[in-house]
Short mmCIF file of C-alpha atoms in Angstrom, two decimals:
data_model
loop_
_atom_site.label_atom_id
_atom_site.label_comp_id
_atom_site.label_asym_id
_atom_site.label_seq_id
_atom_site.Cartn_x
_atom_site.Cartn_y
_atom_site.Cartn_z
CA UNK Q 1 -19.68 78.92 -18.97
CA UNK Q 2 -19.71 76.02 -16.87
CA UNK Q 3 -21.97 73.11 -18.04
CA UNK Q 4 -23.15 69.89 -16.20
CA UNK Q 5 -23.32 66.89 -17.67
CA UNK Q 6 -26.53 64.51 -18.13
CA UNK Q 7 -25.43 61.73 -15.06
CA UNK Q 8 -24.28 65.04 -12.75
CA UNK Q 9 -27.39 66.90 -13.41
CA UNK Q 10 -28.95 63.67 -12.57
CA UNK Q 11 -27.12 63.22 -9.60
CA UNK Q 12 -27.65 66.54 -8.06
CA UNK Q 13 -31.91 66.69 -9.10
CA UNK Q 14 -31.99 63.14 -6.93
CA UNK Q 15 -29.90 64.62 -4.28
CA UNK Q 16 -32.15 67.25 -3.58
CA UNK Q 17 -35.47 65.20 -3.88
CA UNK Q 18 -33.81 63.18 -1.42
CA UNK Q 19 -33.35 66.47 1.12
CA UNK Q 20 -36.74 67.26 0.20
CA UNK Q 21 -37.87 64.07 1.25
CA UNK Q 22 -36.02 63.91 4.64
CA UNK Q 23 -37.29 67.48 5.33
CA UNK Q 24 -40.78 66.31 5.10
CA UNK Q 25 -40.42 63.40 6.76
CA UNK Q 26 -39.12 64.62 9.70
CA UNK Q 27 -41.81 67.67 9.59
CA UNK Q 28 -44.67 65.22 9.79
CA UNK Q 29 -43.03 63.34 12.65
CA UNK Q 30 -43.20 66.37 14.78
CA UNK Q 31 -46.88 66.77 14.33
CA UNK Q 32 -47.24 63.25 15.60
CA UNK Q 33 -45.71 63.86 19.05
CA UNK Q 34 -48.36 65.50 20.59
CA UNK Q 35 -52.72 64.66 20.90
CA UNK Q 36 -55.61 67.49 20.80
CA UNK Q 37 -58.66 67.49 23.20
CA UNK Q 38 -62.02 68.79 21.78
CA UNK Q 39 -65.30 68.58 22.96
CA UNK Q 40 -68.58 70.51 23.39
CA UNK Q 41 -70.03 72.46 26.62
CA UNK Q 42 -74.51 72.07 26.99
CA UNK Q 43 -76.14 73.28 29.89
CA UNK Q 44 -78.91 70.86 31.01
CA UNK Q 45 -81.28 70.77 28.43
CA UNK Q 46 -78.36 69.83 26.22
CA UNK Q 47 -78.41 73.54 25.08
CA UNK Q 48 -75.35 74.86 23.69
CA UNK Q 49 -73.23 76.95 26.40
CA UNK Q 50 -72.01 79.83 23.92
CA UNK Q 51 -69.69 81.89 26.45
CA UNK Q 52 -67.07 80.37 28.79
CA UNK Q 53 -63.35 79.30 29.45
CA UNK Q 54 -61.76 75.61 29.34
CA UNK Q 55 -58.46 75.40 31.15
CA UNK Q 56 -56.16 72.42 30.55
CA UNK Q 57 -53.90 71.44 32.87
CA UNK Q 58 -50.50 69.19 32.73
CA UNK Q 59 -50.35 67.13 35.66
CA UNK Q 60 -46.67 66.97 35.26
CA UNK Q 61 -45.68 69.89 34.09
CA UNK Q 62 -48.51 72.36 35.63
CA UNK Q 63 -48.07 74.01 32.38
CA UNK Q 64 -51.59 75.43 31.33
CA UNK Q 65 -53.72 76.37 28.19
CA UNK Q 66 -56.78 78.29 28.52
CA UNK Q 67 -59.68 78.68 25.72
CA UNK Q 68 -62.80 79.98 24.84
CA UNK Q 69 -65.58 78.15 24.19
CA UNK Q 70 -66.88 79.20 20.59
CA UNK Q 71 -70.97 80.45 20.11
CA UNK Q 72 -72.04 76.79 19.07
CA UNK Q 73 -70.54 75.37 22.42
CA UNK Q 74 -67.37 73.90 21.23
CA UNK Q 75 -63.63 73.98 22.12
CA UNK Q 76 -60.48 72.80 20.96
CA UNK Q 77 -56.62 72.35 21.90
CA UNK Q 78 -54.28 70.77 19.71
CA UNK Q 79 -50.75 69.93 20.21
CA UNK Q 80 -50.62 69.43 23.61
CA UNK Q 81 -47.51 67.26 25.22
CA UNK Q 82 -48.59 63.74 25.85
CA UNK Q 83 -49.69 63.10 29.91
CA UNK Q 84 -52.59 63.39 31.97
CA UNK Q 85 -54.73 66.74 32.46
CA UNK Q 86 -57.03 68.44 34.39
CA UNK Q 87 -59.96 69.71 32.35
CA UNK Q 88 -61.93 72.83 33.67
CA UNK Q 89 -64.74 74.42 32.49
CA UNK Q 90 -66.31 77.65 33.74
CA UNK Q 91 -69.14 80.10 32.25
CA UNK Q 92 -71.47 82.69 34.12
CA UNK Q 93 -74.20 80.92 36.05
CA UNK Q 94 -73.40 77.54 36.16
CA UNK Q 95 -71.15 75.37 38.53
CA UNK Q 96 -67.51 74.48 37.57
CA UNK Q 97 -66.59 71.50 35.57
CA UNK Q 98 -63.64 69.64 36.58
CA UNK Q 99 -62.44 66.32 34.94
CA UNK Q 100 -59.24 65.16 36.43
CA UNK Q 101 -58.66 61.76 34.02
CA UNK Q 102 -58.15 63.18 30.84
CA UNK Q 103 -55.04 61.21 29.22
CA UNK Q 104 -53.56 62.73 25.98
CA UNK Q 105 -51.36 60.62 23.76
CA UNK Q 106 -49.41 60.82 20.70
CA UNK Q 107 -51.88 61.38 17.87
CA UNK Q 108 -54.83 61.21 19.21
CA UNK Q 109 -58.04 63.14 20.04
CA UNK Q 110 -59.70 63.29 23.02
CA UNK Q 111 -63.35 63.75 22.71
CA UNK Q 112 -65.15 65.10 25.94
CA UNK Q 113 -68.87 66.25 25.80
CA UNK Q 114 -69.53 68.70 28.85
CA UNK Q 115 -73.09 69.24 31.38
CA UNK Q 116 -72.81 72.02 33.03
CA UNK Q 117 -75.06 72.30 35.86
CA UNK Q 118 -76.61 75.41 37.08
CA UNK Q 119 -74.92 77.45 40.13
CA UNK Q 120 -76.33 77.11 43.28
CA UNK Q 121 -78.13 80.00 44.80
CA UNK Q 122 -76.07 81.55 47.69
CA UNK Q 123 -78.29 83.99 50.01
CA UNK Q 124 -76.55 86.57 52.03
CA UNK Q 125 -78.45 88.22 55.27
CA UNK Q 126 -77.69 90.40 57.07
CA UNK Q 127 -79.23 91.32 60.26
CA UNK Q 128 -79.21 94.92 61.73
CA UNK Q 129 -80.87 96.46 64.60
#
């Protein structure tokens, strides 16, 4: 059979450690291209709000990701493209939430803590004779 010797064997072992390596490398820098925004959504007695939706939005790219706020009031989005979003937040019986200043960059996460106010009351009459 064929047999390596000691320097080849060598050779190839550091060869692939050294593909290894580079594969890793170059995994980790993807993960470092993009930022996360997290935060947590209270009503106004700093209650958590346990139902409700948090759209991001890329103000150059209008691209859009839309998640649920969890039962203790919290949300997260990671790896999202580096730029400025919109940030909108929405449950039953409260007013929207709109933040339009939210800047994402590479690596970093953006805290935002969330009041959401109650909705206004809108009557409706109608008159008949």
């Amino acid at each position: 059979m064929f047999s390596l010797g000691k320097t080849e064997w060598l050779k190839r072992l550091f060869g692939c450690v050294v593909v290894v390596a580079i594969a890793f490398s170059c995994a980790a820098q993807t993960s470092r291209v993009a930022g996360a925004v997290q935060g947590s959504v209270v009503d106004q007695t700093g209650g958590a709000v346990a139902a409700g939706t948090v759209t991001l939005r890329n103000q150059g790219t209008s691209q859009m990701r839309t998640m649920l706020i969890d039962a203790q009031g919290f949300f997260r989005a990671g790896e999202l493209p580096v730029g400025r979003y919109e940030l909108r937040v929405e449950s039953s019986g409260f007013s929207p939430y709109v933040n339009n200043a939210i800047v994402v960059s590479i690596g970093t996460v953006v805290q935002i803590a969330v009041r959401l106010a109650p909705a206004t009351v809108q009557q409706l009459i109608t008159v008949s004779e």
